[in-house]
Coordinates of C-alpha atoms in Angstrom, one line a residue:
X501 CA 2.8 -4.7 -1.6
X502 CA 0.1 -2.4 -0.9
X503 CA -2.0 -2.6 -4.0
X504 CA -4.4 0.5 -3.4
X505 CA -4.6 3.2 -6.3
X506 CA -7.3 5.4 -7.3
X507 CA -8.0 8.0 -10.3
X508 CA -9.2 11.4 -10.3
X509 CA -12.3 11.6 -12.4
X510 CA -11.9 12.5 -16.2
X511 CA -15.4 12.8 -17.0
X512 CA -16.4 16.3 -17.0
X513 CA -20.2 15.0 -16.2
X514 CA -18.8 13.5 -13.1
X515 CA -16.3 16.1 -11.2
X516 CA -15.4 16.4 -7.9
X517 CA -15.3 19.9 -7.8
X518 CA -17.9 21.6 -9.6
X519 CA -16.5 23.5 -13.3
X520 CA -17.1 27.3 -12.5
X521 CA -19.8 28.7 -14.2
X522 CA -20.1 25.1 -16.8
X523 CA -23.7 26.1 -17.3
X524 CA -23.3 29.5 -18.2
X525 CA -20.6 29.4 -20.5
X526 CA -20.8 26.6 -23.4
X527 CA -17.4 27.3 -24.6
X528 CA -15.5 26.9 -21.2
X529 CA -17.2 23.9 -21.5
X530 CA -16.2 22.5 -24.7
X531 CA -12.9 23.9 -23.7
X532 CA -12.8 21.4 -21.1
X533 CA -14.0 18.5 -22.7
X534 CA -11.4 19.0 -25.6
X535 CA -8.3 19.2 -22.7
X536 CA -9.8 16.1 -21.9
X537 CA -9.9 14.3 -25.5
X538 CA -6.1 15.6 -25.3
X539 CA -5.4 13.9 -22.1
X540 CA -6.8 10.7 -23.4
X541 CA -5.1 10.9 -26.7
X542 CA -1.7 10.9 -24.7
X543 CA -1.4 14.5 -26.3
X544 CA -0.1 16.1 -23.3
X545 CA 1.7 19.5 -24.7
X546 CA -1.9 20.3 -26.4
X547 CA -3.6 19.5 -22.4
X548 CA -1.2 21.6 -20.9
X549 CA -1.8 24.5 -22.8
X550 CA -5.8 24.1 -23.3
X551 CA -6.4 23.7 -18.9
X552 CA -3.4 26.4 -18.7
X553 CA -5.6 28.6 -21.2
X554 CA -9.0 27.8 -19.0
X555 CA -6.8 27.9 -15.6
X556 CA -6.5 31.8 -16.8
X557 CA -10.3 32.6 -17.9
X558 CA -11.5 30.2 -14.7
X559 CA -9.2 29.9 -12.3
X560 CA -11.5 27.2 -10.2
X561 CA -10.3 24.0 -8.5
X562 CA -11.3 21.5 -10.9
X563 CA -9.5 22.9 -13.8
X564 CA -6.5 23.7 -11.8
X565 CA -6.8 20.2 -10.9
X566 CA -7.1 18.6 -14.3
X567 CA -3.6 20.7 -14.9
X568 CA -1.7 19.8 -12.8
X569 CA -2.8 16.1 -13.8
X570 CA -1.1 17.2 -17.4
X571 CA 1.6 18.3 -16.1
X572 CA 2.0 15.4 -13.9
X573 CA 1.8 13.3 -17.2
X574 CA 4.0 15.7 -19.5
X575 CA 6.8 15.1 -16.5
X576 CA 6.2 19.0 -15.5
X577 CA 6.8 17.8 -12.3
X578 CA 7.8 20.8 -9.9
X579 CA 4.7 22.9 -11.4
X580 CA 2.6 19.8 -10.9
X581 CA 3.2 19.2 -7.2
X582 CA 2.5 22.7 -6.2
X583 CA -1.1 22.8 -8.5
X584 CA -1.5 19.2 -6.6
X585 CA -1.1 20.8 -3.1
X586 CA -2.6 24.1 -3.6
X587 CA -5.8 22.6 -4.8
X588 CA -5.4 19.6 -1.9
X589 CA -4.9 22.1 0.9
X590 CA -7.5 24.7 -0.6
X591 CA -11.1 25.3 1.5
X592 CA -13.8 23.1 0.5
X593 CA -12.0 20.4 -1.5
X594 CA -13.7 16.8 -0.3
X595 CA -12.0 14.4 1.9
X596 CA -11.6 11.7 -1.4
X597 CA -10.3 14.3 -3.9
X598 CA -7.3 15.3 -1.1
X599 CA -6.6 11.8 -0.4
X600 CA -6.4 10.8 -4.3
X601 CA -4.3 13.7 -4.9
X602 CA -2.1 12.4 -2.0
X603 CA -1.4 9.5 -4.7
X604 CA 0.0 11.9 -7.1
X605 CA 2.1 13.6 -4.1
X606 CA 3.8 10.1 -3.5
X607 CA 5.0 9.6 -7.0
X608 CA 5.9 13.2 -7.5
X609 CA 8.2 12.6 -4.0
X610 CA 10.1 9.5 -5.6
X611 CA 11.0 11.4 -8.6
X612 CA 11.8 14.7 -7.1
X613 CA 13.3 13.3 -4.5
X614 CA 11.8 12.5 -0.7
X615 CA 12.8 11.9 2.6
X616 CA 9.8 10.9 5.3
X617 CA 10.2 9.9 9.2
X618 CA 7.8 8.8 11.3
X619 CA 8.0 7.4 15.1
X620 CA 5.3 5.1 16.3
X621 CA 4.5 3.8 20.1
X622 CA 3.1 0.5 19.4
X623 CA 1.9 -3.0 21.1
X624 CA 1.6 -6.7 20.1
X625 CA -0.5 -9.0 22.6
X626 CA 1.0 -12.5 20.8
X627 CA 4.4 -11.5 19.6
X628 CA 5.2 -15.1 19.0
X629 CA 1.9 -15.9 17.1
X630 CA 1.7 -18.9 19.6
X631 CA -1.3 -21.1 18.6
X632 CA -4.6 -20.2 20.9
X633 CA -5.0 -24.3 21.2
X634 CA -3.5 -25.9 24.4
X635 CA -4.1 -29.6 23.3
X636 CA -3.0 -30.2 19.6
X637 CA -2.5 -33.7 18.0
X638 CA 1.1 -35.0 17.2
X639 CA 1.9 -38.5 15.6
X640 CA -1.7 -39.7 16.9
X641 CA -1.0 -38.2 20.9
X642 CA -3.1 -35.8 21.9
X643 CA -0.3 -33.6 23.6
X644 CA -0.9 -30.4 26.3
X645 CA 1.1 -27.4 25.4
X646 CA 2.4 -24.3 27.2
X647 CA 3.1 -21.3 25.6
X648 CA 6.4 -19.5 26.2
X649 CA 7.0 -17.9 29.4
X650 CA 7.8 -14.3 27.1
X651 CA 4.8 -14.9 24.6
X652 CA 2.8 -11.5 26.6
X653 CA 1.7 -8.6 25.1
X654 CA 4.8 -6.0 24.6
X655 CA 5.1 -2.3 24.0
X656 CA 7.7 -0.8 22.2
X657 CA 8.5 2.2 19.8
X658 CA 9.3 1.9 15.7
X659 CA 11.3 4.2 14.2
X660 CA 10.7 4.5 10.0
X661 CA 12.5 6.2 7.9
X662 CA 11.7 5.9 3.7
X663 CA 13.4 7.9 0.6
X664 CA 13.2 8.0 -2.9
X665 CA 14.5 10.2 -5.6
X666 CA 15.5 9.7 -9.7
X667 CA 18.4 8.4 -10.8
X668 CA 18.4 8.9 -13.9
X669 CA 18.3 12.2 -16.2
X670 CA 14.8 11.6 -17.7
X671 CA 13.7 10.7 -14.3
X672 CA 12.0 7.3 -15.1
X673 CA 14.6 5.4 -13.5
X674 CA 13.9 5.6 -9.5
X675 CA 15.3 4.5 -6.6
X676 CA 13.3 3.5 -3.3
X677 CA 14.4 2.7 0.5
X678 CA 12.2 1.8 3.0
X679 CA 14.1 1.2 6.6
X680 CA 12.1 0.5 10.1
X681 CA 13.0 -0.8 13.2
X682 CA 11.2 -1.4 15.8
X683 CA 12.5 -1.7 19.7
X684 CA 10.4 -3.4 21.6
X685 CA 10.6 -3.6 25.9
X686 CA 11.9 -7.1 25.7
X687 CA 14.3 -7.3 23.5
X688 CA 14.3 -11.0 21.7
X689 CA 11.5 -9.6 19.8
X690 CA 12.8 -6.6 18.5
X691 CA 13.0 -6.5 14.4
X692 CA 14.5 -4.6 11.7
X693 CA 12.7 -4.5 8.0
X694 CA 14.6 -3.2 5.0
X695 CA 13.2 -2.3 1.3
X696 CA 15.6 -1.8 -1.1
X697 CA 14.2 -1.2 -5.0
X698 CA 14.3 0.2 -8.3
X699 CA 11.3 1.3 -10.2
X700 CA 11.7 1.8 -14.4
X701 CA 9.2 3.2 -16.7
X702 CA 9.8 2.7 -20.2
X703 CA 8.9 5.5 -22.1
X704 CA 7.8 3.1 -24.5
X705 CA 5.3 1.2 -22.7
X706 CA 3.5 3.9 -21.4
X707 CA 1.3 1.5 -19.9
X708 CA 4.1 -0.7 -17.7
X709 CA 6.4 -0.3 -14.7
X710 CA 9.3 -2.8 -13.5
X711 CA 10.2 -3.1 -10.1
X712 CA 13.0 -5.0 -8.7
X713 CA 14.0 -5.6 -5.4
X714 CA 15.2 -7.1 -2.6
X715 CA 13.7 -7.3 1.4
X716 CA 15.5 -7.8 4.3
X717 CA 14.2 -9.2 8.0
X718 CA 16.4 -9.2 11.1
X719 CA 14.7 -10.6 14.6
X720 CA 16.8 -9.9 17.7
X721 CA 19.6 -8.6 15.4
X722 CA 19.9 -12.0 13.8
X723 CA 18.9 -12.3 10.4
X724 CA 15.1 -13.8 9.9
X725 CA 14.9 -14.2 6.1
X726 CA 15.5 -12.0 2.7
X727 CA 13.3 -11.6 -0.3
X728 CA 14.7 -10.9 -3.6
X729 CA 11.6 -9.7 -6.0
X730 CA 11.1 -8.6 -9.4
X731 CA 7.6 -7.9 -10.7
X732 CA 5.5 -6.1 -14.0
X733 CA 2.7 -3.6 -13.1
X734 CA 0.3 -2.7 -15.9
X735 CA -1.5 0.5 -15.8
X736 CA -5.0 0.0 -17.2
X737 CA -4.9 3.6 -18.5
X738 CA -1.8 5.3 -17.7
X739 CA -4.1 8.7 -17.7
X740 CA -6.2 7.6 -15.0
X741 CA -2.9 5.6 -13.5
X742 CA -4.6 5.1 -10.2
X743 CA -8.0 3.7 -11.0
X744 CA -6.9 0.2 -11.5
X745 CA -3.6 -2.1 -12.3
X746 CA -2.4 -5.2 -12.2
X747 CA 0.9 -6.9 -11.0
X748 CA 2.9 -9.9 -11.8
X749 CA 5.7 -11.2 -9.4
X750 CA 8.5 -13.4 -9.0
X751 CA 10.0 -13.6 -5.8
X752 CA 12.2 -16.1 -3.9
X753 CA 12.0 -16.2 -0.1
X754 CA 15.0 -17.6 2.0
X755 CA 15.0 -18.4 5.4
X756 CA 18.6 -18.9 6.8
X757 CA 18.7 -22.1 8.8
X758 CA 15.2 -23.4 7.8
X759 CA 15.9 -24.7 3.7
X760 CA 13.1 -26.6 3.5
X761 CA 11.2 -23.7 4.0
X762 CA 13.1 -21.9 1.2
X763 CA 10.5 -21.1 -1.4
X764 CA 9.9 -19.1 -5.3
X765 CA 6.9 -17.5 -5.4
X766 CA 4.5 -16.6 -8.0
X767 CA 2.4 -13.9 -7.5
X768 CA -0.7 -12.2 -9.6
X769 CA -2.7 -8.8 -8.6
X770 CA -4.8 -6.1 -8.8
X771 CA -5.8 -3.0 -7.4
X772 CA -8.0 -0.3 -7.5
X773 CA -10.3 2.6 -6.2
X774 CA -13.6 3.6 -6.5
X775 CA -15.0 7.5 -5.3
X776 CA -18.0 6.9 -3.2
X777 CA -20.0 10.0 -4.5
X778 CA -17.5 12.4 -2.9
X779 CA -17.6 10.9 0.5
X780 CA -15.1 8.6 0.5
X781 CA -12.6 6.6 -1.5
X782 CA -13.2 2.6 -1.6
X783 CA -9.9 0.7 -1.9
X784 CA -9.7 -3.5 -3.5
X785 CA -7.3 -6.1 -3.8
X786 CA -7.0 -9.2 -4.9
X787 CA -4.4 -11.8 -5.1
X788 CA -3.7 -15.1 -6.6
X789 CA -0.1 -16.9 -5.2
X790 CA 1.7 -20.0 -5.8
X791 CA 4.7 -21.1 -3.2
X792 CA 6.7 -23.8 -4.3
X793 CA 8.9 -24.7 -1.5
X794 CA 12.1 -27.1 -1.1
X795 CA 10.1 -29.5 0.8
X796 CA 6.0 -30.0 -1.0
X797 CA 4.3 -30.1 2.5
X798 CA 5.6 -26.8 2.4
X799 CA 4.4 -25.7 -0.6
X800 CA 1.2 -24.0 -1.3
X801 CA -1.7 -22.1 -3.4
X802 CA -3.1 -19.0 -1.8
X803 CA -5.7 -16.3 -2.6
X804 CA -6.7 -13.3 -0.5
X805 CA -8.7 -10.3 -0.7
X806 CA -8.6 -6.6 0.8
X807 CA -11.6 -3.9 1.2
X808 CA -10.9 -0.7 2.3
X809 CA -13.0 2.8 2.9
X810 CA -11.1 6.2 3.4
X811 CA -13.2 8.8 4.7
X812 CA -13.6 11.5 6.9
X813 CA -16.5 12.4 9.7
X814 CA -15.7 15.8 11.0
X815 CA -12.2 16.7 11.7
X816 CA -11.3 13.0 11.2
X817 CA -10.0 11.1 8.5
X818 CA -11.1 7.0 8.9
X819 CA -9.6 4.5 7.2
X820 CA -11.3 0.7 8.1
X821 CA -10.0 -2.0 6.7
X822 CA -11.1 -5.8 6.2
X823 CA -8.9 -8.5 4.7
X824 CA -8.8 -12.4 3.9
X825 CA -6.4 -15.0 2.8
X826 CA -6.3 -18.9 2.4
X827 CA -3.9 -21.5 1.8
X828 CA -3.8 -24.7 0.6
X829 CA -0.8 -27.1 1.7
X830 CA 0.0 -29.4 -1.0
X831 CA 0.9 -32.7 1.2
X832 CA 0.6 -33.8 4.5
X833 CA 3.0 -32.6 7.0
X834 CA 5.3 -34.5 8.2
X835 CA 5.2 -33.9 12.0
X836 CA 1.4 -33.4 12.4
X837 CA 0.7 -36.3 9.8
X838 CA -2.2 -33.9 8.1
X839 CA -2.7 -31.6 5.2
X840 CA -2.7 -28.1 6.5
X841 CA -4.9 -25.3 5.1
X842 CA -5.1 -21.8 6.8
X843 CA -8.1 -19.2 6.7
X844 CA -6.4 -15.9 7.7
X845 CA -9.1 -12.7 8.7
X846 CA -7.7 -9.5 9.5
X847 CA -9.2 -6.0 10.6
X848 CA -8.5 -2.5 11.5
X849 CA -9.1 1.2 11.8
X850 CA -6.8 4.2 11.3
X851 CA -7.9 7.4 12.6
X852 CA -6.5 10.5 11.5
X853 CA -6.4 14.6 12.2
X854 CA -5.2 17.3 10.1
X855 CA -6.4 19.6 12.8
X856 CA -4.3 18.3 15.6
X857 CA -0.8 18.7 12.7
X858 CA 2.7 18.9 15.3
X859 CA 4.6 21.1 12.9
X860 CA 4.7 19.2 9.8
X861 CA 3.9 15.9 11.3
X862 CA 0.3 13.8 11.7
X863 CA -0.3 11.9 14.6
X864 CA -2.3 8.9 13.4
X865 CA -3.7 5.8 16.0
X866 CA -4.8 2.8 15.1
X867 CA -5.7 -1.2 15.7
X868 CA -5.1 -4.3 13.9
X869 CA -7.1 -7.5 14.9
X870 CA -5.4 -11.2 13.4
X871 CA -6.7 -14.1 13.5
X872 CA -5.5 -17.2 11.7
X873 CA -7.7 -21.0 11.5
X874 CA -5.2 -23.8 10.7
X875 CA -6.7 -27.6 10.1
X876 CA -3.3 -28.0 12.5
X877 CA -4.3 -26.5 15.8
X878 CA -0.5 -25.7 16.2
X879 CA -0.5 -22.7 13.5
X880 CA -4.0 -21.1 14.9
X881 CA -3.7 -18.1 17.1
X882 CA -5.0 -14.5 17.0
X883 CA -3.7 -11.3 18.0
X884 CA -5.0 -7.6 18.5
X885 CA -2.1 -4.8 17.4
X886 CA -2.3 -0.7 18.6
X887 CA 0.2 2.2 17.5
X888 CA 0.0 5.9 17.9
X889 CA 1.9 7.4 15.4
X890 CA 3.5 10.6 14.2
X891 CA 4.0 10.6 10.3
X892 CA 5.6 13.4 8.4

């Protein structure tokens, strides 16, 4: 799981947009800091009418903003989506407020109700992840190896398709599906992914979602694994709900055909944004994971970490990205007669234009550079990915 989130600012000494006319009228002012207090106090009825009130006497951005943020928490939710998007859309409103408000948007689809398509033209220069050694070391031999005569770089097109509504009356029950599948020139690679959860949040634990689950993986139209999941997410503040959180997860992972690669998994996270001054938004992760496998040379302790910057330089919007993840085998493996520990490092950019919009659809292109260290030559390789994308 993508573990990005990000908060809209609720100091009033701090906005994004500036308060109209804040130095010239005290009591707007006060005003302000008082919807504030209410917002923060969980008091959402009193928020809702104090912004509406100032929305009224100063109809600027940043209060219009700070509503539809209370409406958003007082499960307004149709009058919260078109404040978010009038403001997000509006002249003048920097590149990290839109794309934090785009956070809101997602949530506000899922319990609304949503259904996104997006077609992508994309290439993969190791589809096999065959190791970049030639010469590895089995049972003492130094032995010469030759990758597969199909292991070149192939172009294909993924088709993705994700919805989400409520299903329940008081809308904190949701439903999510995420399908893709991607068809590649050559067809023993082509693979199908499939997301299937529900997302609960307890109106008594303001503060906690549950998310259960279950993944699906099909390679060539034969099925590759599944991934039945259930985690906790804790919102830090659930008023600023996308400045920070943390997630716990339980997850088993089975790989038809392969048991003793059949694993539970224990996973602990967190995520969260930072604004860059206006210019951008800086996205973290970090992880902590535990595999515990049928077989213990199959078993392992991880940890990785993720840094991204979203920004925009013109008409662009830029999203680099850096990531990197270890693992530590717990026992020697059996067929390379040596512990294994991987160092995974993995990079990319995303470029974006809302000036070159198709309709209602964003063309988007981007790269992805893997590469993976093994102690066992055999599970080293790297790879360089490219799409161009269309995304609703």
């Amino acid at each position: 799981m993508a573990l990005l989130c990000c908060a809209l600012p609720t100091k009033a000494s701090e906005p994004d947009i500036p308060l109209a006319a804040k130095t010239r009228d005290q009591d707007l002012q006060a005003q302000f800091i008082l919807g504030g207090i209410a917002l923060q106090n969980r008091d959402y009825e009193a928020a809702i009418a104090i912004f509406r009130d100032l929305a009224r006497k100063s109809p600027s951005p940043r209060i219009r903003l700070e509503l539809a943020r209370a409406l958003f928490l007082g499960t307004y939710f149709e009058e919260s989506r078109q404040l978010f998007e009038e403001v997000r859309d509006a002249e003048g409103t920097p590149w990290s407020v839109r794309q934090n408000i785009e956070l809101y948007l997602d949530e506000l689809d899922i319990k609304l109700g949503f259904v996104k398509f997006d077609i992508a033209l994309v290439s993969d220069s190791n589809p096999r992840n065959f190791t970049s050694d030639r010469r590895i070391l089995i049972a003492g031999q130094v032995l010469t190896i030759v990758p597969p005569d199909d292991n070149k770089e192939v172009r294909g097109i993924r088709y993705h398709v994700e919805s989400g509504r409520a299903l329940s009356a008081n809308q904190r029950l949701q439903g999510y599906l995420d399908l893709s599948f991607t068809d590649y020139e050559q067809s023993q690679f082509d693979r199908g992914v499939a997301d299937l959860r529900l997302i609960y949040d307890p109106e008594a634990f303001p503060r906690l979602k549950a998310r259960t689950g279950i993944e699906l993986s099909t390679v060539n139209g034969d099925k590759e694994y599944d991934y039945p999941y259930l985690s906790l997410i804790y919102l830090a503040d659930p008023v600023d709900r996308y400045r920070i959180l943390y997630e716990i997860k339980a997850a088993h992972l089975n790989i038809p055909g392969a048991g003793h690669l059949d694993a539970n998994q224990y996973i602990a996270a967190a995520g969260l944004t930072r604004r860059l001054e206006g210019f951008a938004l800086l996205k973290a992760n970090v992880a902590a994971e535990r595999s515990e496998a049928r077989e213990k040379p199959y078993s392992y302790n991880g940890a990785s970490m993720g840094l991204a910057a979203d920004f925009s330089l013109g008409t662009w919007g830029m999203e680099p990205f850096i990531a990197f993840s270890k693992r530590f085998y717990r026992d020697i493996d059996p067929f390379f007669g040596t512990t294994r520990y991987d160092f995974r490092k993995r990079a990319g950019l995303v470029l974006s234009s809302r000036k070159l919009r198709l309709g209602s659809f964003t063309p988007e292109i981007g790269l992805t550079y893997d590469k993976n260290d093994s102690s066992i030559g055999f599970y080293s390789y790297d790879k360089l990915s490219l799409f161009f994308r269309i995304i609703e």
